[in-house]
Coordinates of C-alpha atoms and ligand atoms in Angstrom, one line a residue:
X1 CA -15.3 -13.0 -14.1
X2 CA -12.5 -13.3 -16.8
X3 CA -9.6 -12.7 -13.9
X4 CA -10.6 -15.7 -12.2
X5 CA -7.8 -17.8 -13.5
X6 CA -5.1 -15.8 -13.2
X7 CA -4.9 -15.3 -9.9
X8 CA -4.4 -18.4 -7.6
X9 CA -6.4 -18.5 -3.8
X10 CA -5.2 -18.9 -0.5
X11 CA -7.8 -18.7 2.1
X12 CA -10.0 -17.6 -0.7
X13 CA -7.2 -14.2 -1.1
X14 CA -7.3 -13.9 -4.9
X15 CA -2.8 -13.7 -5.5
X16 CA -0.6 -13.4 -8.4
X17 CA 1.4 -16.9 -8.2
X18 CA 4.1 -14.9 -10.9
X19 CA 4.6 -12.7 -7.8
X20 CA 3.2 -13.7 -4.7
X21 CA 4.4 -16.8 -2.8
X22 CA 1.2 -18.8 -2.7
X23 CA 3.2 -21.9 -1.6
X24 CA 4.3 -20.5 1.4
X25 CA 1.9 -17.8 2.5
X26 CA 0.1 -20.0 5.1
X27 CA 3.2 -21.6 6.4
X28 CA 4.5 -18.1 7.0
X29 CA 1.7 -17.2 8.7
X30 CA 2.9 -19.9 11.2
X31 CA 6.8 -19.7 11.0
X32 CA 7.6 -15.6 10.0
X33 CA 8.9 -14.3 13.0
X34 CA 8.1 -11.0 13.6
X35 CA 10.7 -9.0 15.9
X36 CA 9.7 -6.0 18.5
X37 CA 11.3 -3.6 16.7
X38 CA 10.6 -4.0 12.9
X39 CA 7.9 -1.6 11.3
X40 CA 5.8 -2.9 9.5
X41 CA 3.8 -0.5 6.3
X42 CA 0.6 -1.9 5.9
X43 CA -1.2 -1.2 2.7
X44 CA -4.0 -2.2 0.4
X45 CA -2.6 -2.2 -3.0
X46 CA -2.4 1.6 -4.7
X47 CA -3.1 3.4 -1.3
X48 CA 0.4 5.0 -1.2
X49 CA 2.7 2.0 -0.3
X50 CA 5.6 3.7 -2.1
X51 CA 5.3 6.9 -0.6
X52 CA 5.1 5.0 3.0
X53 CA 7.8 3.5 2.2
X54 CA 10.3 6.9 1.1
X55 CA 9.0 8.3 4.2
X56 CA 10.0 5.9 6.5
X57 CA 13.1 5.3 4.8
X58 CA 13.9 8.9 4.7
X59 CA 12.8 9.6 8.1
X60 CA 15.5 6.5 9.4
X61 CA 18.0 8.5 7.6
X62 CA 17.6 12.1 8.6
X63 CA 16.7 13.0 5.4
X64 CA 19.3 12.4 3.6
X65 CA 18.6 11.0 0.4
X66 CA 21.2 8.5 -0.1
X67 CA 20.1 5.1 1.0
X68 CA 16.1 6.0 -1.0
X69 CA 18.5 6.6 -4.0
X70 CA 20.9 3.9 -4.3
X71 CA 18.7 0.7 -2.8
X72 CA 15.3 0.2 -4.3
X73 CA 12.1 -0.6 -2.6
X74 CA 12.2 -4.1 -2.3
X75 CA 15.6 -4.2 -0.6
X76 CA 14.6 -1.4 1.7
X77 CA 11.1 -2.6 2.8
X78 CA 10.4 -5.9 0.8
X79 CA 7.2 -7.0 0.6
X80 CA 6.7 -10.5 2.8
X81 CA 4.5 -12.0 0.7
X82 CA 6.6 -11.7 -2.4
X83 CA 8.8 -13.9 -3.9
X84 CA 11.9 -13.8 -3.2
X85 CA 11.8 -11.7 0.4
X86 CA 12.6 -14.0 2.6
X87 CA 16.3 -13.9 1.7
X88 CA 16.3 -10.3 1.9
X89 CA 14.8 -10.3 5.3
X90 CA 16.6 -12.6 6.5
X91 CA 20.0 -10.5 5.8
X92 CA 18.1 -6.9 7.0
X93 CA 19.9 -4.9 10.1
X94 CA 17.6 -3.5 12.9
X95 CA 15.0 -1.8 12.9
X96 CA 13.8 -3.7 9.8
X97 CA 11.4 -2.5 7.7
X98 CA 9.1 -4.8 6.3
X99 CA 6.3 -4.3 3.6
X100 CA 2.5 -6.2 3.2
X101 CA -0.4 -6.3 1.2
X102 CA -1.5 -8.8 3.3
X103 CA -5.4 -9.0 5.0
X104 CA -5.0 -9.3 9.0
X105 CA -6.4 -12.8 8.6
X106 CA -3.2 -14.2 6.3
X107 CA -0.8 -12.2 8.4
X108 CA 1.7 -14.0 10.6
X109 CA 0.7 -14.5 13.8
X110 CA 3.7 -13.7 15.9
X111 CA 3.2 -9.7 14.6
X112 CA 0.2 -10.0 17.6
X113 CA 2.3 -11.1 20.2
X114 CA 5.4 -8.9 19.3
X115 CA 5.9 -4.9 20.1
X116 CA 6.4 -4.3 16.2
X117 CA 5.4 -1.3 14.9
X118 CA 3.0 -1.5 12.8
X119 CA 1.7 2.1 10.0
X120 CA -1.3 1.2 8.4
X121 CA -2.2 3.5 4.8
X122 CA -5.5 3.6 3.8
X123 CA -6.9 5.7 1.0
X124 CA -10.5 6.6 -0.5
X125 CA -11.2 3.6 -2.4
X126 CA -12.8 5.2 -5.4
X127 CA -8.8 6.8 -5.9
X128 CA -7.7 3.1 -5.4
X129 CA -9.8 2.1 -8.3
X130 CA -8.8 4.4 -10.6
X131 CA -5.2 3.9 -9.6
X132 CA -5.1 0.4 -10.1
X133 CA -7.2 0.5 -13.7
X134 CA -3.9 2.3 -15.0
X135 CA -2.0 -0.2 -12.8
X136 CA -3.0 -3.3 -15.1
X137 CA -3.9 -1.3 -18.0
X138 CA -0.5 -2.1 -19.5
X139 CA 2.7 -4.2 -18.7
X140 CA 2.8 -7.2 -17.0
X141 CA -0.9 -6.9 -15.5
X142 CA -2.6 -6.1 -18.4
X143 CA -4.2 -9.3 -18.9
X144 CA -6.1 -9.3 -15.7
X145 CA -8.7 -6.5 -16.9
X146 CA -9.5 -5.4 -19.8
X147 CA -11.2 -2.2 -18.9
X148 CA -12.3 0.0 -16.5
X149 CA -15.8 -1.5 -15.8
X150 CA -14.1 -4.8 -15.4
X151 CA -11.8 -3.3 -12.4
X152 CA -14.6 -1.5 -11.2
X153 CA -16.5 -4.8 -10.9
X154 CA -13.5 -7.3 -9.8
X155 CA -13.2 -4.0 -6.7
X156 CA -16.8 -4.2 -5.8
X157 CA -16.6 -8.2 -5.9
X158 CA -13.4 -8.3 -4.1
X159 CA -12.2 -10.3 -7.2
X160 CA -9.0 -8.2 -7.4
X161 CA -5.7 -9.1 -5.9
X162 CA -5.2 -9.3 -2.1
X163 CA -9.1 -9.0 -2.4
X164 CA -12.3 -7.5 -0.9
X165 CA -10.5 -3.7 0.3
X166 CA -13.9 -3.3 2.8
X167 CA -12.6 -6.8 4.4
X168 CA -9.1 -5.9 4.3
X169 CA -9.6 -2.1 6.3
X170 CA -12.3 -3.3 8.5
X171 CA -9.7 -6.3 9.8
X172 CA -6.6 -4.1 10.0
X173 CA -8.8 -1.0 11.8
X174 CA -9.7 -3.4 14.4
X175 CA -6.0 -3.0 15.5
X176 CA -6.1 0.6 15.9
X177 CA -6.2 0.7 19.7
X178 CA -3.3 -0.7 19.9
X179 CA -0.1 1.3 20.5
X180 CA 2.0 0.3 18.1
X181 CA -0.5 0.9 15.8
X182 CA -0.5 4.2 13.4
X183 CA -3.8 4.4 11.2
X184 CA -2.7 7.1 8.7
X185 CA -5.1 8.0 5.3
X186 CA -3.0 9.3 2.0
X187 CA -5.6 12.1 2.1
X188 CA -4.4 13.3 5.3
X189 CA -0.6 13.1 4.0
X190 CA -1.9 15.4 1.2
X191 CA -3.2 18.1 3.5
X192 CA -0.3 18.3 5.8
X193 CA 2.5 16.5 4.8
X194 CA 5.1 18.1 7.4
X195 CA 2.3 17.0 10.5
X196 CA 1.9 14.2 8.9
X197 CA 5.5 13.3 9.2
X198 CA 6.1 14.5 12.5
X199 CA 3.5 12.1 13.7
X200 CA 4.8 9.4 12.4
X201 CA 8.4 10.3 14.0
X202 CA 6.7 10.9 17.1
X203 CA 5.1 6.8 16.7
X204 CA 8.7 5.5 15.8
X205 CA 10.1 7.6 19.0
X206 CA 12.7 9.3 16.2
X207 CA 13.5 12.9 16.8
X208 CA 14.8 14.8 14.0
X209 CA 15.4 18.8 13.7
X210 CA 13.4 21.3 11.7
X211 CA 15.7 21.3 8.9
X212 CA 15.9 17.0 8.7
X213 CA 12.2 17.1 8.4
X214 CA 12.0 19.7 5.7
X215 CA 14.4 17.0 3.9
X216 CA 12.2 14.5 4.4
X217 CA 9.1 16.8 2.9
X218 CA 11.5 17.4 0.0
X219 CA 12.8 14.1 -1.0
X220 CA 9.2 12.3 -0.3
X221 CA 7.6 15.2 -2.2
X222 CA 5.6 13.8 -5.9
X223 CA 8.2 14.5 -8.1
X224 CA 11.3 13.8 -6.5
X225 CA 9.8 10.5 -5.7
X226 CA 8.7 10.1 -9.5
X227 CA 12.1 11.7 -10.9
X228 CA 13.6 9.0 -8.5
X229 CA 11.5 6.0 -10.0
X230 CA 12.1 6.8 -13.5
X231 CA 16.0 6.6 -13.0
X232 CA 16.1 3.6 -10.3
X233 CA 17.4 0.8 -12.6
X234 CA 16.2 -2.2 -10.2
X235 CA 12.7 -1.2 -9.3
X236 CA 11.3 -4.2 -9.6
X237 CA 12.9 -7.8 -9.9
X238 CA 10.8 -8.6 -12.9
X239 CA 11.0 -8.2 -17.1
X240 CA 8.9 -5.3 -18.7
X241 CA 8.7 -3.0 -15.6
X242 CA 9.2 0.1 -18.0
X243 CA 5.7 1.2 -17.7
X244 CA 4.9 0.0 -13.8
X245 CA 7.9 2.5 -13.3
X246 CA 6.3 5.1 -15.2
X247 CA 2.2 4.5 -14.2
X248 CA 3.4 3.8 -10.3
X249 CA 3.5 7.5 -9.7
X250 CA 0.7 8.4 -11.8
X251 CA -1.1 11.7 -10.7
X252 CA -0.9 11.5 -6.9
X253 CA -3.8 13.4 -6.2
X254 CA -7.1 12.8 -4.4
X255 CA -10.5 12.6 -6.0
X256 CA -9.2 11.4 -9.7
X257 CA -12.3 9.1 -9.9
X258 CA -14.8 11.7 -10.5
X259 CA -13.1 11.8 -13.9
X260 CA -14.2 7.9 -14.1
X261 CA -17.3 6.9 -12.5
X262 CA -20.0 7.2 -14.2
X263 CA -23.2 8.4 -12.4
X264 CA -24.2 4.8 -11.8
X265 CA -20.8 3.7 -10.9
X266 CA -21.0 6.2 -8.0
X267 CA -24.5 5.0 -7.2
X268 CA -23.3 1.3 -6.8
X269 CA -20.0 2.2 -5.2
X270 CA -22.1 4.4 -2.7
X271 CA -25.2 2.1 -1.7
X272 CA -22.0 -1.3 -1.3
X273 CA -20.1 1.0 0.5
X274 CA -22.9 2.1 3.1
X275 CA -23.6 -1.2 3.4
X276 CA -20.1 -2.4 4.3
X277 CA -18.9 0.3 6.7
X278 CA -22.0 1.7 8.1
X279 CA -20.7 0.8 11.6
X280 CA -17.9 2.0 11.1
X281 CA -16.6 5.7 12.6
X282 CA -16.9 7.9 9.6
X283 CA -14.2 10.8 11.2
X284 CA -11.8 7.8 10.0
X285 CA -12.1 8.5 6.6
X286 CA -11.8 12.1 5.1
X287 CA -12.2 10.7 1.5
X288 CA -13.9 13.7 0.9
X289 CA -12.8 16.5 2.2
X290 CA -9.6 17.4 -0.2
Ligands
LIG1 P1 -2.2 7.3 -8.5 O1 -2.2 6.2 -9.4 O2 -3.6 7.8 -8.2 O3 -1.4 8.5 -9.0 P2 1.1 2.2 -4.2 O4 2.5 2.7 -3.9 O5 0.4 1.6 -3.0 O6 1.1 1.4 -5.4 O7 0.2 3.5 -4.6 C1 0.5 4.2 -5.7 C2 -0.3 5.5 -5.6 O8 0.3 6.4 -4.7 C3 -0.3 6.3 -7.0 O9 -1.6 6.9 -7.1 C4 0.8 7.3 -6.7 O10 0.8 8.4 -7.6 C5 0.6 7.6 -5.3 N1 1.8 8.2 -4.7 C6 3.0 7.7 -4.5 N2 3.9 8.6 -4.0 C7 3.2 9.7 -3.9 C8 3.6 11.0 -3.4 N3 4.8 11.3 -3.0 N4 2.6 12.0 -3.4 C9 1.4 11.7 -3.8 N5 1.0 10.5 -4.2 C10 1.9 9.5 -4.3

């Protein structure tokens, strides 16, 4: 496991100390105080974050494009476990909206006691693979992998980032009764975008007319959002973004890893996979039906 030393553990959560805020993650989980009316995006990595992200943004303004345009991601819906966030939360107006990666187990605790909102995004994990092979195949993550079988591995191990995905959907699903809960799938945002985003105006108790929800379609749609990226000069806080700017909006479509496994690579996946949500309601997951 060549990755093994770049990351750094908490709780045995494999993190990126360059980025994440491995210091602090477990007093956060203590102190962060989580108020009843932020809304919280809850993502594994490369299961449509971003687009969560310009939805909900564009949804809190009517669909008008400004504020997605002029303020990048961080400052709209920063990541909590990032560097550097906790100033920019601490200076966000009502609702907030706040961003994680984070496995239910390093999350901070007051979220379970609060009325926050909470959108979880989940996506087939074959796509996530694929996805995040391009991810680190260049730029400032490049070193972590050197090819495809090595993500494919570090996946299956749980030796990846924010680690084991089957541990991090099977904690955050067992939320789902709650209320304030929304389990959405990026599959289902591909087959109906405009019910998926009156659904998730409906959750956040926003009404908005016809013609604001064809603006959010619009300015949520792949290539704005890409066209967007590519000119947003602050995308990420960090040196040599160039190509995470360009490889963040990739292809966004479903099924892209049957251009990747291999027919033993889809064995593997499968029988792991069986094993690891076999208990787990299968009408959840629609990884295969776009
Ligand atoms: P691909 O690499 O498969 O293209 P995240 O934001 O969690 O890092 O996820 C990135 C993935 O979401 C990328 O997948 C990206 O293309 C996809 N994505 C982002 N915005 C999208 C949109 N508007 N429509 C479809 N896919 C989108």
């Amino acid at each position: 496991m060549e990755n093994t030393n770049k990351f750094k553990f908490v709780k045995g959560i494999p993190l990126i100390p360059e980025i994440h805020d491995v210091e602090e993650i477990e007093r956060m989980c203590d102190d962060f105080e989580v108020r009843d009316n932020d809304v919280i995006i809850m993502t594994y990595p490369k299961s449509g974050t971003h687009w969560m992200i310009d939805i909900l943004s564009l949804i809190y303004s009517k669909g008008d494009p400004t504020w997605v345009k002029s303020v990048p991601y961080w400052k709209r819906s920063p990541w909590i476990e990032v560097k550097g966030s906790i100033g920019i939360i601490k200076n966000q107006v009502d609702p907030r909206l706040l961003t994680s990666h984070l496995p239910i187990q390093l999350f901070p605790k007051s979220y379970f006691t609060s009325k926050a909102k909470m959108i979880c995004v989940a996506r087939n994990p074959r796509d996530i693979i694929v996805s995040l092979y391009h991810f680190c195949s260049q730029g400032p993550f490049h070193a972590l992998y050197s090819n495809f079988e090595q993500v494919f591995d570090g996946f299956l191990q749980g030796n990846v980032f924010f680690g084991s995905w089957f541990d991090h959907i099977k904690g955050w699903l067992s939320r789902r009764d709650s209320e304030n809960f929304l389990f959405v799938t990026y599959e289902e945002l591909h087959q109906d975008f405009m019910a998926s985003v009156k659904k998730i105006c409906q959750f956040l108790g926003k009404e908005l007319s016809e013609e604001e929800i064809n603006l959010v379609v619009e300015n949520a749609s792949f290539q704005v959002m890409k066209q967007r990226m590519l000119e947003d000069k602050e995308f990420i806080p960090m040196k040599n973004t160039e190509y995470l700017k360009m490889i963040t909006l990739r292809k966004g479509i479903c099924g892209d890893w049957k251009n990747y496994f291999t027919v033993t690579q889809m064995e593997t996946f499968n029988q792991l996979y069986q094993e690891k949500m076999n208990r787990l309601d299968q009408d959840l997951f629609p990884w295969d039906q776009c």
